[in-house]
mmCIF file of C-alpha atoms in Angstrom:
data_model
loop_
_atom_site.group_PDB
_atom_site.id
_atom_site.type_symbol
_atom_site.label_atom_id
_atom_site.label_comp_id
_atom_site.label_asym_id
_atom_site.label_seq_id
_atom_site.Cartn_x
_atom_site.Cartn_y
_atom_site.Cartn_z
ATOM 1 C CA MET K 1 -4.725 33.430 -31.690
ATOM 2 C CA ASP K 2 -4.777 29.718 -32.570
ATOM 3 C CA GLU K 3 -2.791 28.916 -29.437
ATOM 4 C CA LEU K 4 -5.151 30.918 -27.208
ATOM 5 C CA PHE K 5 -8.166 29.325 -28.908
ATOM 6 C CA LEU K 6 -6.802 25.797 -28.446
ATOM 7 C CA GLN K 7 -5.818 26.458 -24.833
ATOM 8 C CA THR K 8 -9.258 27.899 -24.054
ATOM 9 C CA MET K 9 -10.984 24.934 -25.727
ATOM 10 C CA GLN K 10 -8.763 22.455 -23.877
ATOM 11 C CA ASN K 11 -9.515 24.157 -20.567
ATOM 12 C CA TRP K 12 -13.264 24.000 -21.274
ATOM 13 C CA MET K 13 -13.053 20.363 -22.378
ATOM 14 C CA GLY K 14 -11.188 19.483 -19.184
ATOM 15 C CA ILE K 15 -13.758 21.182 -16.960
ATOM 16 C CA PHE K 16 -16.647 19.716 -18.953
ATOM 17 C CA MET K 17 -15.266 16.171 -18.829
ATOM 18 C CA ARG K 18 -14.327 16.306 -15.127
ATOM 19 C CA ARG K 19 -17.745 17.545 -14.065
ATOM 20 C CA SER K 20 -19.679 15.287 -16.442
ATOM 21 C CA MET K 21 -17.692 12.133 -15.741
ATOM 22 C CA SER K 22 -17.659 12.694 -11.988
ATOM 23 C CA LYS K 23 -21.457 12.634 -11.824
ATOM 24 C CA PHE K 24 -21.618 9.772 -14.359
ATOM 25 C CA ARG K 25 -19.089 7.647 -12.417
ATOM 26 C CA GLN K 26 -20.979 8.212 -9.195
ATOM 27 C CA TYR K 27 -24.222 7.182 -10.888
ATOM 28 C CA MET K 28 -22.586 3.968 -12.147
ATOM 29 C CA ILE K 29 -21.205 3.179 -8.682
ATOM 30 C CA ASP K 30 -24.571 3.853 -7.054
ATOM 31 C CA ASN K 31 -26.191 1.423 -9.515
ATOM 32 C CA GLY K 32 -23.459 -1.234 -9.396
ATOM 33 C CA LEU K 33 -22.522 -0.886 -13.067
ATOM 34 C CA SER K 34 -19.157 -0.811 -14.836
ATOM 35 C CA MET K 35 -18.137 1.506 -17.660
ATOM 36 C CA THR K 36 -18.242 -1.445 -20.083
ATOM 37 C CA GLN K 37 -21.777 -2.301 -18.996
ATOM 38 C CA MET K 38 -22.905 1.307 -19.442
ATOM 39 C CA THR K 39 -21.176 1.535 -22.823
ATOM 40 C CA SER K 40 -22.950 -1.648 -23.903
ATOM 41 C CA MET K 41 -26.292 -0.243 -22.837
ATOM 42 C CA PHE K 42 -25.653 3.023 -24.724
ATOM 43 C CA LEU K 43 -24.680 1.109 -27.869
ATOM 44 C CA ILE K 44 -27.814 -1.029 -27.686
ATOM 45 C CA MET K 45 -29.979 2.017 -26.983
ATOM 46 C CA HIS K 46 -28.632 3.834 -30.055
ATOM 47 C CA SER K 47 -29.154 0.833 -32.314
ATOM 48 C CA GLY K 48 -32.537 -0.250 -30.911
ATOM 49 C CA SER K 49 -31.283 -3.828 -30.823
ATOM 50 C CA SER K 50 -27.975 -5.557 -31.383
ATOM 51 C CA SER K 51 -26.458 -8.991 -31.774
ATOM 52 C CA ILE K 52 -23.816 -10.368 -29.435
ATOM 53 C CA SER K 53 -21.214 -10.349 -32.221
ATOM 54 C CA ASP K 54 -21.989 -6.720 -33.155
ATOM 55 C CA LEU K 55 -21.665 -5.661 -29.532
ATOM 56 C CA ALA K 56 -18.409 -7.624 -29.153
ATOM 57 C CA ALA K 57 -16.990 -5.950 -32.258
ATOM 58 C CA HIS K 58 -17.879 -2.459 -31.032
ATOM 59 C CA LEU K 59 -16.434 -3.145 -27.588
ATOM 60 C CA ASP K 60 -13.378 -4.796 -29.169
ATOM 61 C CA VAL K 61 -13.797 -7.945 -27.047
ATOM 62 C CA SER K 62 -14.367 -11.607 -27.849
ATOM 63 C CA ASN K 63 -17.873 -12.993 -28.329
ATOM 64 C CA ALA K 64 -17.358 -15.021 -25.135
ATOM 65 C CA ALA K 65 -16.481 -11.898 -23.125
ATOM 66 C CA ALA K 66 -19.456 -10.029 -24.577
ATOM 67 C CA SER K 67 -21.707 -12.973 -23.754
ATOM 68 C CA GLN K 68 -20.580 -12.933 -20.100
ATOM 69 C CA LEU K 69 -21.193 -9.194 -19.931
ATOM 70 C CA ILE K 70 -24.648 -9.673 -21.433
ATOM 71 C CA ASP K 71 -25.445 -12.477 -18.974
ATOM 72 C CA ARG K 72 -24.882 -10.063 -16.065
ATOM 73 C CA LEU K 73 -27.045 -7.366 -17.649
ATOM 74 C CA VAL K 74 -29.824 -9.891 -18.328
ATOM 75 C CA GLN K 75 -29.612 -11.096 -14.696
ATOM 76 C CA GLN K 76 -29.989 -7.480 -13.551
ATOM 77 C CA ASP K 77 -33.096 -7.141 -15.764
ATOM 78 C CA LEU K 78 -31.425 -4.424 -17.854
ATOM 79 C CA LEU K 79 -31.348 -6.358 -21.154
ATOM 80 C CA THR K 80 -33.395 -9.006 -22.888
ATOM 81 C CA ARG K 81 -31.887 -11.618 -25.161
ATOM 82 C CA THR K 82 -34.323 -13.042 -27.713
ATOM 83 C CA GLU K 83 -34.071 -15.219 -30.777
ATOM 84 C CA ASN K 84 -33.554 -13.331 -34.024
ATOM 85 C CA PRO K 85 -36.560 -14.237 -36.199
ATOM 86 C CA SER K 86 -34.487 -13.986 -39.396
ATOM 87 C CA ASP K 87 -31.602 -16.104 -38.032
ATOM 88 C CA ARG K 88 -32.426 -18.360 -35.092
ATOM 89 C CA ARG K 89 -28.723 -18.948 -34.371
ATOM 90 C CA ASN K 90 -28.323 -15.294 -33.385
ATOM 91 C CA LYS K 91 -29.791 -13.542 -30.375
ATOM 92 C CA LEU K 92 -31.100 -9.990 -30.380
ATOM 93 C CA LEU K 93 -30.260 -7.768 -27.431
ATOM 94 C CA GLU K 94 -32.646 -5.030 -26.345
ATOM 95 C CA LEU K 95 -32.878 -2.776 -23.312
ATOM 96 C CA THR K 96 -35.658 -3.487 -20.848
ATOM 97 C CA GLU K 97 -37.692 -0.598 -19.449
ATOM 98 C CA LYS K 98 -35.420 -0.714 -16.394
ATOM 99 C CA GLY K 99 -32.384 -0.553 -18.713
ATOM 100 C CA LYS K 100 -33.828 2.403 -20.623
ATOM 101 C CA THR K 101 -34.467 4.201 -17.336
ATOM 102 C CA ILE K 102 -30.897 3.568 -16.164
ATOM 103 C CA VAL K 103 -29.492 4.990 -19.419
ATOM 104 C CA ALA K 104 -31.777 8.047 -19.303
ATOM 105 C CA LYS K 105 -30.940 8.779 -15.663
ATOM 106 C CA SER K 106 -27.221 8.349 -16.330
ATOM 107 C CA MET K 107 -27.455 11.023 -19.026
ATOM 108 C CA GLN K 108 -29.300 13.305 -16.606
ATOM 109 C CA ALA K 109 -26.595 12.711 -13.992
ATOM 110 C CA ARG K 110 -23.876 13.480 -16.524
ATOM 111 C CA GLN K 111 -25.514 16.676 -17.810
ATOM 112 C CA GLY K 112 -27.276 18.001 -14.711
ATOM 113 C CA TRP K 113 -24.477 20.374 -13.783
ATOM 114 C CA LEU K 114 -25.109 22.335 -16.995
ATOM 115 C CA GLN K 115 -28.331 23.690 -15.483
ATOM 116 C CA GLU K 116 -26.363 24.850 -12.444
ATOM 117 C CA LEU K 117 -23.964 26.625 -14.799
ATOM 118 C CA ALA K 118 -26.806 28.199 -16.813
ATOM 119 C CA ILE K 119 -28.212 29.816 -13.671
ATOM 120 C CA THR K 120 -24.931 31.698 -13.177
ATOM 121 C CA LEU K 121 -25.031 33.266 -16.660
ATOM 122 C CA ASP K 122 -26.909 36.420 -17.628
ATOM 123 C CA GLU K 123 -28.882 36.642 -20.887
ATOM 124 C CA THR K 124 -26.092 38.420 -22.790
ATOM 125 C CA GLU K 125 -23.580 35.731 -21.820
ATOM 126 C CA LYS K 126 -26.019 32.988 -22.805
ATOM 127 C CA LYS K 127 -26.555 34.565 -26.246
ATOM 128 C CA LYS K 128 -22.787 34.807 -26.845
ATOM 129 C CA ILE K 129 -22.282 31.185 -25.828
ATOM 130 C CA ILE K 130 -25.187 30.005 -27.990
ATOM 131 C CA SER K 131 -23.723 31.803 -31.026
ATOM 132 C CA ALA K 132 -20.263 30.369 -30.432
ATOM 133 C CA LEU K 133 -21.547 26.841 -29.837
ATOM 134 C CA GLU K 134 -23.724 26.936 -32.955
ATOM 135 C CA ILE K 135 -20.576 27.654 -34.966
ATOM 136 C CA MET K 136 -18.639 24.927 -33.120
ATOM 137 C CA ASN K 137 -21.427 22.382 -33.632
ATOM 138 C CA SER K 138 -21.640 23.157 -37.332
ATOM 139 C CA LYS K 139 -17.879 22.978 -37.872
ATOM 140 C CA ALA K 140 -17.581 19.764 -35.839
ATOM 141 C CA GLU K 141 -20.342 18.155 -37.919
ATOM 142 C CA GLU K 142 -18.427 19.042 -41.097
ATOM 143 C CA LEU K 143 -15.352 17.100 -39.969
ATOM 144 C CA ALA K 144 -14.864 13.532 -41.129
ATOM 145 C CA PRO K 145 -16.934 11.112 -39.044
ATOM 146 C CA SER K 146 -15.181 9.570 -36.084
ATOM 147 C CA THR K 147 -14.607 5.843 -36.095
ATOM 148 C CA GLY K 148 -13.721 3.351 -33.430
ATOM 149 C CA PRO K 149 -14.960 0.445 -31.413
ATOM 150 C CA ILE K 150 -17.607 2.377 -29.443
ATOM 151 C CA CYS K 151 -19.160 4.646 -32.067
ATOM 152 C CA PRO K 152 -22.933 4.146 -31.538
ATOM 153 C CA GLU K 153 -23.805 5.669 -34.916
ATOM 154 C CA SER K 154 -22.019 2.819 -36.709
ATOM 155 C CA LEU K 155 -24.157 0.098 -35.142
#
């Protein structure tokens, strides 16, 4: 049973990622953005604001590389860089309204196919999936927190 469960989950994860990332990649291409730029914008969105050094640490790049990345996002009017009132040596990074819109639309692009899928399901199937996913969500939340260079919750 464990093998069938794992295989079924892996199949679903593969389909989910392919469909989600395909739409997300196309959105990035259409808007002239790289994965690193989008990741930076997501990190800043989740934290509300960030410093260059915090962003560099989460992206696992040097401060100089992060600064160049930020320069491009500022030039595209997606980020603002302002003086930190509590430490004038540091700059605070925040999304502009245009940046917030880009992030929101990228999430819509990534998740839009789920509505197409929902239309194909009858009410009984939807109820079964909801029950199963509620269990999965609960169990996944109980696991130890994930860590890594791009974990927005740790900002």
